Amino acid sequence: MIVMITGATSGFGKACAEKFAATGHHLILTGRRKDRLKEVCNSLEDRFGITALPLLFDVRDQQAVFEAVESLSAEWRAIDVLVNNAGLALGRDYFDEAQVEDWNTMIDTNVKGFLYVAKAVSALMIPRGKGHIINLGSISGKEVYEKGNVYCATKFAVDALNQGMRIDLLRHGIKVTAVNPGAADTEFSSVRFKGDESAARKVYEGIEPLTAEDVANTVHYCTTLPPHVCINDITMTCLRQANSFYVDRKL
Ligand code: NDP
Ligand code: 8X3
């Protein structure tokens, strides 16, 4: 298969790239950090003998997204799976204290960027009458928590769009799946708390959080089912987290 993964320079995207490479699939990997992206592609090619094509773009840049997908050769355009993963949280603040710039970045990345990628890639799947889009949602798209306001709103949007895409792409034979993880130890919290590592580590205090590999294994599993089977939605958390509110911390 050809698997395209956005946000493959760290966290879930990088772990998904490794899982799909290890199972013999060719990859189109995207991100903004050029050196990291090249490093990931080169390492996977060396270790697994697959081909990994780096595509450098910011998902917020509509033109860049469509041009990057348009630039693919005929061979690479036959994308079987899209892991629509690139995203972030910025800040964890009360609504009245939050930065509007953080809101803009989250909405532009998690909603608009997410849409540009899905639109550009589904256009290549439609003529083939098949394909699988796996959208990275979150438990934050299931329940709103204090100081989650706009990040939660972007993930509620992903939940709605996942359902909408599943319905509207049905007639084209395209599978659409949401994987909604709870707390997972990636670069996510360092980004959210803008480099404040002590705040970032607190998120995982007293629990054994999900790892990027746990999520990658689930994403990969969804792609291994028979052609007539589609998982629409998976919510997954670590053992000590039931949902956005209930976390049993052993401190
Ligand atoms: P990481 O910070 O480890 O990875 C995020 C990835 O997204 C990076 O590869 C980054 O690449 C890419 N990215 C961010 N912004 C952009 C952009 N504007 N354009 C292109 N690429 C971008 O976080 P995770 O792996 O944890 O997060 C992946 C997804 O999972 C996100 O959508 C997140 O909301 C979601 N999620 C995370 C959870 C968690 O607890 N970790 C739980 C539930 C959902 P680069 O910087 O190179 O551009
Ligand atoms: C991230 C999940 O609960 O850390 O999407 O905000 S949480």
mmCIF file of C-alpha atoms and ligand atoms in Angstrom:
data_model
loop_
_atom_site.group_PDB
_atom_site.id
_atom_site.type_symbol
_atom_site.label_atom_id
_atom_site.label_comp_id
_atom_site.label_asym_id
_atom_site.label_seq_id
_atom_site.Cartn_x
_atom_site.Cartn_y
_atom_site.Cartn_z
ATOM 1 C CA MET A 1 0.000 0.000 0.000
ATOM 2 C CA ILE A 2 0.908 3.666 -0.253
ATOM 3 C CA VAL A 3 0.268 5.388 3.074
ATOM 4 C CA MET A 4 0.376 9.172 3.478
ATOM 5 C CA ILE A 5 0.870 10.449 7.030
ATOM 6 C CA THR A 6 0.737 14.117 8.026
ATOM 7 C CA GLY A 7 2.729 15.242 11.050
ATOM 8 C CA ALA A 8 5.257 12.435 10.711
ATOM 9 C CA THR A 9 8.153 14.284 12.363
ATOM 10 C CA SER A 10 7.113 13.242 15.874
ATOM 11 C CA GLY A 11 4.547 11.523 18.076
ATOM 12 C CA PHE A 12 1.704 9.515 16.532
ATOM 13 C CA GLY A 13 2.651 10.360 12.950
ATOM 14 C CA LYS A 14 6.222 9.197 13.363
ATOM 15 C CA ALA A 15 5.136 6.015 15.174
ATOM 16 C CA CYS A 16 2.555 5.308 12.432
ATOM 17 C CA ALA A 17 5.289 5.768 9.816
ATOM 18 C CA GLU A 18 7.438 3.212 11.598
ATOM 19 C CA LYS A 19 4.556 0.727 11.965
ATOM 20 C CA PHE A 20 3.533 0.948 8.304
ATOM 21 C CA ALA A 21 7.186 0.784 7.168
ATOM 22 C CA ALA A 22 7.779 -2.278 9.338
ATOM 23 C CA THR A 23 4.812 -3.958 7.651
ATOM 24 C CA GLY A 24 6.242 -3.243 4.183
ATOM 25 C CA HIS A 25 4.271 -0.213 2.998
ATOM 26 C CA HIS A 26 5.553 2.764 1.019
ATOM 27 C CA LEU A 27 5.127 6.139 2.640
ATOM 28 C CA ILE A 28 4.479 9.793 1.896
ATOM 29 C CA LEU A 29 5.463 11.650 5.049
ATOM 30 C CA THR A 30 4.754 15.300 5.793
ATOM 31 C CA GLY A 31 5.688 17.951 8.335
ATOM 32 C CA ARG A 32 7.297 21.374 8.581
ATOM 33 C CA ARG A 33 10.641 20.460 10.152
ATOM 34 C CA LYS A 34 12.750 19.635 7.111
ATOM 35 C CA ASP A 35 15.721 17.980 8.819
ATOM 36 C CA ARG A 36 13.569 15.761 10.996
ATOM 37 C CA LEU A 37 11.397 14.755 8.063
ATOM 38 C CA LYS A 38 14.432 13.729 5.973
ATOM 39 C CA GLU A 39 15.892 11.893 8.939
ATOM 40 C CA VAL A 40 12.665 9.910 9.488
ATOM 41 C CA CYS A 41 12.397 9.041 5.774
ATOM 42 C CA ASN A 42 16.056 8.010 5.466
ATOM 43 C CA SER A 43 15.990 5.928 8.623
ATOM 44 C CA LEU A 44 12.810 4.043 7.599
ATOM 45 C CA GLU A 45 14.161 3.402 4.089
ATOM 46 C CA ASP A 46 17.431 2.032 5.526
ATOM 47 C CA ARG A 47 15.794 -0.118 8.188
ATOM 48 C CA PHE A 48 12.804 -1.497 6.312
ATOM 49 C CA GLY A 49 13.719 -1.323 2.611
ATOM 50 C CA ILE A 50 10.603 0.687 1.749
ATOM 51 C CA THR A 51 10.438 4.006 -0.107
ATOM 52 C CA ALA A 52 9.529 7.103 1.919
ATOM 53 C CA LEU A 53 8.803 10.351 0.100
ATOM 54 C CA PRO A 54 9.116 13.540 2.174
ATOM 55 C CA LEU A 55 6.614 16.340 1.462
ATOM 56 C CA LEU A 56 7.385 19.547 3.295
ATOM 57 C CA PHE A 57 4.428 21.874 3.880
ATOM 58 C CA ASP A 58 2.461 23.676 6.553
ATOM 59 C CA VAL A 59 -1.083 22.282 6.594
ATOM 60 C CA ARG A 60 -2.390 25.819 7.268
ATOM 61 C CA ASP A 61 -1.180 26.935 3.834
ATOM 62 C CA GLN A 62 -4.043 25.980 1.503
ATOM 63 C CA GLN A 63 -2.059 26.543 -1.678
ATOM 64 C CA ALA A 64 0.962 24.626 -0.389
ATOM 65 C CA VAL A 65 -1.202 21.627 0.576
ATOM 66 C CA PHE A 66 -2.918 21.377 -2.818
ATOM 67 C CA GLU A 67 0.326 22.005 -4.739
ATOM 68 C CA ALA A 68 2.180 19.345 -2.752
ATOM 69 C CA VAL A 69 -0.490 16.722 -3.442
ATOM 70 C CA GLU A 70 -0.752 17.836 -7.093
ATOM 71 C CA SER A 71 3.044 17.484 -7.439
ATOM 72 C CA LEU A 72 2.911 13.730 -6.813
ATOM 73 C CA SER A 73 3.870 11.465 -9.710
ATOM 74 C CA ALA A 74 1.277 9.053 -11.100
ATOM 75 C CA GLU A 75 2.793 6.229 -9.070
ATOM 76 C CA TRP A 76 2.570 8.114 -5.765
ATOM 77 C CA ARG A 77 -0.937 9.420 -6.430
ATOM 78 C CA ALA A 78 -2.354 5.937 -5.778
ATOM 79 C CA ILE A 79 -2.654 6.656 -2.049
ATOM 80 C CA ASP A 80 -4.432 3.819 -0.229
ATOM 81 C CA VAL A 81 -4.418 5.241 3.298
ATOM 82 C CA LEU A 82 -4.278 8.812 4.597
ATOM 83 C CA VAL A 83 -3.470 9.271 8.278
ATOM 84 C CA ASN A 84 -4.773 12.827 8.806
ATOM 85 C CA ASN A 85 -2.847 13.474 11.973
ATOM 86 C CA ALA A 86 -1.006 16.831 12.012
ATOM 87 C CA GLY A 87 -2.357 18.988 14.810
ATOM 88 C CA LEU A 88 -1.695 20.675 18.106
ATOM 89 C CA ALA A 89 -2.998 22.315 21.245
ATOM 90 C CA LEU A 90 -1.657 25.707 22.270
ATOM 91 C CA GLY A 91 -2.214 26.863 25.823
ATOM 92 C CA ARG A 92 -4.485 25.535 28.559
ATOM 93 C CA ASP A 93 -6.195 28.673 29.784
ATOM 94 C CA TYR A 94 -9.589 29.904 30.876
ATOM 95 C CA PHE A 95 -11.606 31.219 27.926
ATOM 96 C CA ASP A 96 -11.306 34.786 29.201
ATOM 97 C CA GLU A 97 -7.541 34.513 29.697
ATOM 98 C CA ALA A 98 -6.589 32.617 26.530
ATOM 99 C CA GLN A 99 -4.632 34.136 23.628
ATOM 100 C CA VAL A 100 -6.615 34.752 20.437
ATOM 101 C CA GLU A 101 -3.454 33.957 18.440
ATOM 102 C CA ASP A 102 -3.403 30.462 19.998
ATOM 103 C CA TRP A 103 -7.045 30.011 18.966
ATOM 104 C CA ASN A 104 -6.251 31.067 15.410
ATOM 105 C CA THR A 105 -3.345 28.615 15.177
ATOM 106 C CA MET A 106 -5.385 25.703 16.526
ATOM 107 C CA ILE A 107 -8.376 26.403 14.281
ATOM 108 C CA ASP A 108 -6.164 26.956 11.227
ATOM 109 C CA THR A 109 -4.216 23.735 11.862
ATOM 110 C CA ASN A 110 -6.692 21.268 13.383
ATOM 111 C CA VAL A 111 -9.748 22.259 11.341
ATOM 112 C CA LYS A 112 -8.763 24.132 8.179
ATOM 113 C CA GLY A 113 -5.455 22.326 7.600
ATOM 114 C CA PHE A 114 -7.117 19.004 8.393
ATOM 115 C CA LEU A 115 -9.786 19.799 5.774
ATOM 116 C CA TYR A 116 -7.311 20.905 3.060
ATOM 117 C CA VAL A 117 -5.388 17.633 3.382
ATOM 118 C CA ALA A 118 -8.535 15.475 3.406
ATOM 119 C CA LYS A 119 -9.958 17.322 0.380
ATOM 120 C CA ALA A 120 -6.735 17.125 -1.669
ATOM 121 C CA VAL A 121 -6.114 13.447 -0.950
ATOM 122 C CA SER A 122 -9.724 12.245 -1.228
ATOM 123 C CA ALA A 123 -9.747 13.756 -4.741
ATOM 124 C CA LEU A 124 -7.102 11.170 -5.664
ATOM 125 C CA MET A 125 -9.013 8.314 -4.000
ATOM 126 C CA ILE A 126 -12.384 9.055 -5.618
ATOM 127 C CA PRO A 127 -11.431 8.076 -9.217
ATOM 128 C CA ARG A 128 -9.979 4.821 -7.863
ATOM 129 C CA GLY A 129 -13.212 4.056 -5.980
ATOM 130 C CA LYS A 130 -11.305 3.117 -2.837
ATOM 131 C CA GLY A 131 -9.134 4.448 -0.063
ATOM 132 C CA HIS A 132 -9.099 4.840 3.702
ATOM 133 C CA ILE A 133 -8.893 8.111 5.628
ATOM 134 C CA ILE A 134 -7.971 7.853 9.292
ATOM 135 C CA ASN A 135 -8.600 11.074 11.173
ATOM 136 C CA LEU A 136 -6.832 11.779 14.467
ATOM 137 C CA GLY A 137 -9.497 13.075 16.818
ATOM 138 C CA SER A 138 -9.274 13.044 20.603
ATOM 139 C CA ILE A 139 -11.208 12.413 23.780
ATOM 140 C CA SER A 140 -11.213 16.237 23.765
ATOM 141 C CA GLY A 141 -13.669 15.920 20.889
ATOM 142 C CA LYS A 142 -16.014 13.877 23.085
ATOM 143 C CA GLU A 143 -16.190 15.934 26.305
ATOM 144 C CA VAL A 144 -15.217 19.544 26.959
ATOM 145 C CA TYR A 145 -13.022 20.074 30.017
ATOM 146 C CA GLU A 146 -12.018 23.198 31.943
ATOM 147 C CA LYS A 147 -9.502 25.327 30.020
ATOM 148 C CA GLY A 148 -9.962 23.095 26.982
ATOM 149 C CA ASN A 149 -12.358 25.488 25.188
ATOM 150 C CA VAL A 150 -10.963 26.031 21.671
ATOM 151 C CA TYR A 151 -8.747 22.926 21.503
ATOM 152 C CA CYS A 152 -11.842 20.867 22.413
ATOM 153 C CA ALA A 153 -13.864 22.775 19.813
ATOM 154 C CA THR A 154 -11.357 21.853 17.089
ATOM 155 C CA LYS A 155 -11.545 18.193 18.063
ATOM 156 C CA PHE A 156 -15.375 18.323 18.199
ATOM 157 C CA ALA A 157 -15.070 19.655 14.654
ATOM 158 C CA VAL A 158 -12.889 16.683 13.726
ATOM 159 C CA ASP A 159 -15.560 14.383 15.197
ATOM 160 C CA ALA A 160 -18.288 16.076 13.134
ATOM 161 C CA LEU A 161 -16.151 16.112 9.995
ATOM 162 C CA ASN A 162 -15.230 12.463 10.456
ATOM 163 C CA GLN A 163 -18.943 11.617 10.507
ATOM 164 C CA GLY A 164 -19.647 13.924 7.561
ATOM 165 C CA MET A 165 -16.828 12.487 5.472
ATOM 166 C CA ARG A 166 -17.929 8.929 6.301
ATOM 167 C CA ILE A 167 -21.430 9.770 5.020
ATOM 168 C CA ASP A 168 -20.444 11.794 1.946
ATOM 169 C CA LEU A 169 -17.591 9.556 0.780
ATOM 170 C CA LEU A 170 -19.711 6.411 1.216
ATOM 171 C CA ARG A 171 -20.743 6.491 -2.451
ATOM 172 C CA HIS A 172 -17.086 6.489 -3.509
ATOM 173 C CA GLY A 173 -16.164 3.372 -1.530
ATOM 174 C CA ILE A 174 -13.818 5.289 0.757
ATOM 175 C CA LYS A 175 -13.481 4.186 4.377
ATOM 176 C CA VAL A 176 -13.344 6.917 7.034
ATOM 177 C CA THR A 177 -12.250 6.198 10.592
ATOM 178 C CA ALA A 178 -11.616 8.397 13.629
ATOM 179 C CA VAL A 179 -9.087 7.337 16.234
ATOM 180 C CA ASN A 180 -9.667 9.370 19.417
ATOM 181 C CA PRO A 181 -6.892 8.913 21.970
ATOM 182 C CA GLY A 182 -6.678 10.167 25.525
ATOM 183 C CA ALA A 183 -3.477 11.412 27.151
ATOM 184 C CA ALA A 184 -0.456 10.133 25.247
ATOM 185 C CA ASP A 185 3.158 10.975 25.929
ATOM 186 C CA THR A 186 4.433 12.668 22.765
ATOM 187 C CA GLU A 187 5.649 16.226 22.106
ATOM 188 C CA PHE A 188 1.989 17.297 22.377
ATOM 189 C CA SER A 189 2.159 18.650 25.951
ATOM 190 C CA SER A 190 5.526 20.402 25.439
ATOM 191 C CA VAL A 191 3.949 22.201 22.480
ATOM 192 C CA ARG A 192 0.754 22.934 24.399
ATOM 193 C CA PHE A 193 2.632 24.402 27.377
ATOM 194 C CA LYS A 194 5.076 26.203 25.085
ATOM 195 C CA GLY A 195 8.204 24.548 26.403
ATOM 196 C CA ASP A 196 7.233 24.566 30.122
ATOM 197 C CA GLU A 197 8.365 20.995 30.752
ATOM 198 C CA SER A 198 7.187 20.859 34.358
ATOM 199 C CA ALA A 199 3.608 21.734 33.287
ATOM 200 C CA ALA A 200 3.900 19.256 30.405
ATOM 201 C CA ARG A 201 5.056 16.403 32.671
ATOM 202 C CA LYS A 202 2.180 17.016 35.135
ATOM 203 C CA VAL A 203 -0.283 15.764 32.516
ATOM 204 C CA TYR A 204 1.227 12.287 32.834
ATOM 205 C CA GLU A 205 1.889 12.304 36.593
ATOM 206 C CA GLY A 206 0.744 9.151 38.394
ATOM 207 C CA ILE A 207 -0.479 7.404 35.247
ATOM 208 C CA GLU A 208 1.130 5.280 32.588
ATOM 209 C CA PRO A 209 -0.127 7.215 29.556
ATOM 210 C CA LEU A 210 -0.659 5.874 26.072
ATOM 211 C CA THR A 211 2.464 5.797 23.930
ATOM 212 C CA ALA A 212 2.681 6.872 20.318
ATOM 213 C CA GLU A 213 3.191 3.198 19.470
ATOM 214 C CA ASP A 214 -0.110 2.241 21.178
ATOM 215 C CA VAL A 215 -1.922 4.689 18.914
ATOM 216 C CA ALA A 216 0.043 3.641 15.820
ATOM 217 C CA ASN A 217 -0.831 -0.020 16.441
ATOM 218 C CA THR A 218 -4.531 0.919 16.586
ATOM 219 C CA VAL A 219 -4.341 3.046 13.429
ATOM 220 C CA HIS A 220 -2.568 0.188 11.657
ATOM 221 C CA TYR A 221 -5.117 -2.376 12.912
ATOM 222 C CA CYS A 222 -7.955 -0.360 11.351
ATOM 223 C CA THR A 223 -6.270 -0.790 7.950
ATOM 224 C CA THR A 224 -5.923 -4.572 8.231
ATOM 225 C CA LEU A 225 -9.625 -5.457 8.153
ATOM 226 C CA PRO A 226 -11.398 -7.007 5.166
ATOM 227 C CA PRO A 227 -12.503 -4.591 2.391
ATOM 228 C CA HIS A 228 -16.161 -4.713 3.503
ATOM 229 C CA VAL A 229 -15.390 -3.748 7.142
ATOM 230 C CA CYS A 230 -14.973 -0.139 8.320
ATOM 231 C CA ILE A 231 -14.359 0.965 11.892
ATOM 232 C CA ASN A 232 -16.043 4.363 12.122
ATOM 233 C CA ASP A 233 -14.776 5.528 15.470
ATOM 234 C CA ILE A 234 -12.427 4.312 18.196
ATOM 235 C CA THR A 235 -11.902 6.038 21.534
ATOM 236 C CA MET A 236 -8.853 4.761 23.405
ATOM 237 C CA THR A 237 -7.288 5.762 26.705
ATOM 238 C CA CYS A 238 -4.711 4.352 29.059
ATOM 239 C CA LEU A 239 -5.968 2.118 31.864
ATOM 240 C CA ARG A 240 -5.941 4.925 34.460
ATOM 241 C CA GLN A 241 -7.955 7.388 32.344
ATOM 242 C CA ALA A 242 -11.666 6.754 31.749
ATOM 243 C CA ASN A 243 -12.389 9.993 29.881
ATOM 244 C CA SER A 244 -11.455 13.688 29.980
ATOM 245 C CA PHE A 245 -12.496 13.966 33.654
ATOM 246 C CA TYR A 246 -11.837 10.693 35.402
ATOM 247 C CA VAL A 247 -8.144 9.991 35.893
ATOM 248 C CA ASP A 248 -6.921 7.715 38.678
ATOM 249 C CA ARG A 249 -3.469 9.093 39.523
ATOM 250 C CA LYS A 250 -1.266 6.991 41.795
ATOM 251 C CA LEU A 251 0.818 9.818 43.269
HETATM 252 P P1 NDP B 1 3.300 15.880 18.391
HETATM 253 O O1 NDP B 1 3.486 17.295 18.817
HETATM 254 O O2 NDP B 1 4.274 14.870 18.878
HETATM 255 O O3 NDP B 1 3.220 15.793 16.791
HETATM 256 C C1 NDP B 1 2.462 16.722 16.034
HETATM 257 C C2 NDP B 1 2.827 16.614 14.572
HETATM 258 O O4 NDP B 1 2.006 17.517 13.830
HETATM 259 C C3 NDP B 1 4.271 16.969 14.294
HETATM 260 O O5 NDP B 1 4.807 16.034 13.388
HETATM 261 C C4 NDP B 1 4.185 18.339 13.653
HETATM 262 O O6 NDP B 1 5.207 18.460 12.672
HETATM 263 C C5 NDP B 1 2.806 18.284 12.959
HETATM 264 N N1 NDP B 1 2.242 19.613 12.771
HETATM 265 C C6 NDP B 1 1.801 20.471 13.726
HETATM 266 N N2 NDP B 1 1.396 21.623 13.153
HETATM 267 C C7 NDP B 1 1.581 21.480 11.820
HETATM 268 C C8 NDP B 1 1.372 22.327 10.708
HETATM 269 N N3 NDP B 1 0.870 23.554 10.846
HETATM 270 N N4 NDP B 1 1.678 21.875 9.466
HETATM 271 C C9 NDP B 1 2.193 20.646 9.320
HETATM 272 N N5 NDP B 1 2.415 19.787 10.320
HETATM 273 C C10 NDP B 1 2.121 20.215 11.568
HETATM 274 O O7 NDP B 1 1.822 15.492 18.869
HETATM 275 P P2 NDP B 1 0.962 14.134 18.744
HETATM 276 O O8 NDP B 1 1.645 13.140 17.920
HETATM 277 O O9 NDP B 1 0.541 13.771 20.102
HETATM 278 O O10 NDP B 1 -0.328 14.701 18.012
HETATM 279 C C11 NDP B 1 -0.805 14.234 16.761
HETATM 280 C C12 NDP B 1 -2.305 14.439 16.699
HETATM 281 O O11 NDP B 1 -2.931 13.707 17.736
HETATM 282 C C13 NDP B 1 -2.755 15.886 16.876
HETATM 283 O O12 NDP B 1 -3.824 16.118 15.980
HETATM 284 C C14 NDP B 1 -3.252 15.939 18.331
HETATM 285 O O13 NDP B 1 -4.233 16.938 18.505
HETATM 286 C C15 NDP B 1 -3.821 14.549 18.472
HETATM 287 N N6 NDP B 1 -3.936 14.030 19.835
HETATM 288 C C16 NDP B 1 -2.884 13.996 20.702
HETATM 289 C C17 NDP B 1 -3.040 13.440 21.971
HETATM 290 C C18 NDP B 1 -1.937 13.405 22.971
HETATM 291 O O14 NDP B 1 -2.231 13.316 24.189
HETATM 292 N N7 NDP B 1 -0.671 13.381 22.573
HETATM 293 C C19 NDP B 1 -4.321 12.831 22.383
HETATM 294 C C20 NDP B 1 -5.351 12.922 21.380
HETATM 295 C C21 NDP B 1 -5.156 13.476 20.167
HETATM 296 P P3 NDP B 1 6.105 19.750 12.395
HETATM 297 O O15 NDP B 1 6.266 20.470 13.712
HETATM 298 O O16 NDP B 1 7.367 19.213 11.835
HETATM 299 O O17 NDP B 1 5.320 20.494 11.390
HETATM 300 C C1 8X3 B 2 -5.318 15.541 23.731
HETATM 301 C C2 8X3 B 2 -6.029 14.853 24.837
HETATM 302 O O1 8X3 B 2 -6.937 15.110 27.189
HETATM 303 O O2 8X3 B 2 -4.600 15.686 26.818
HETATM 304 O O3 8X3 B 2 -6.107 15.549 22.580
HETATM 305 O O4 8X3 B 2 -6.348 17.151 26.012
HETATM 306 S S1 8X3 B 2 -5.972 15.736 26.275
#
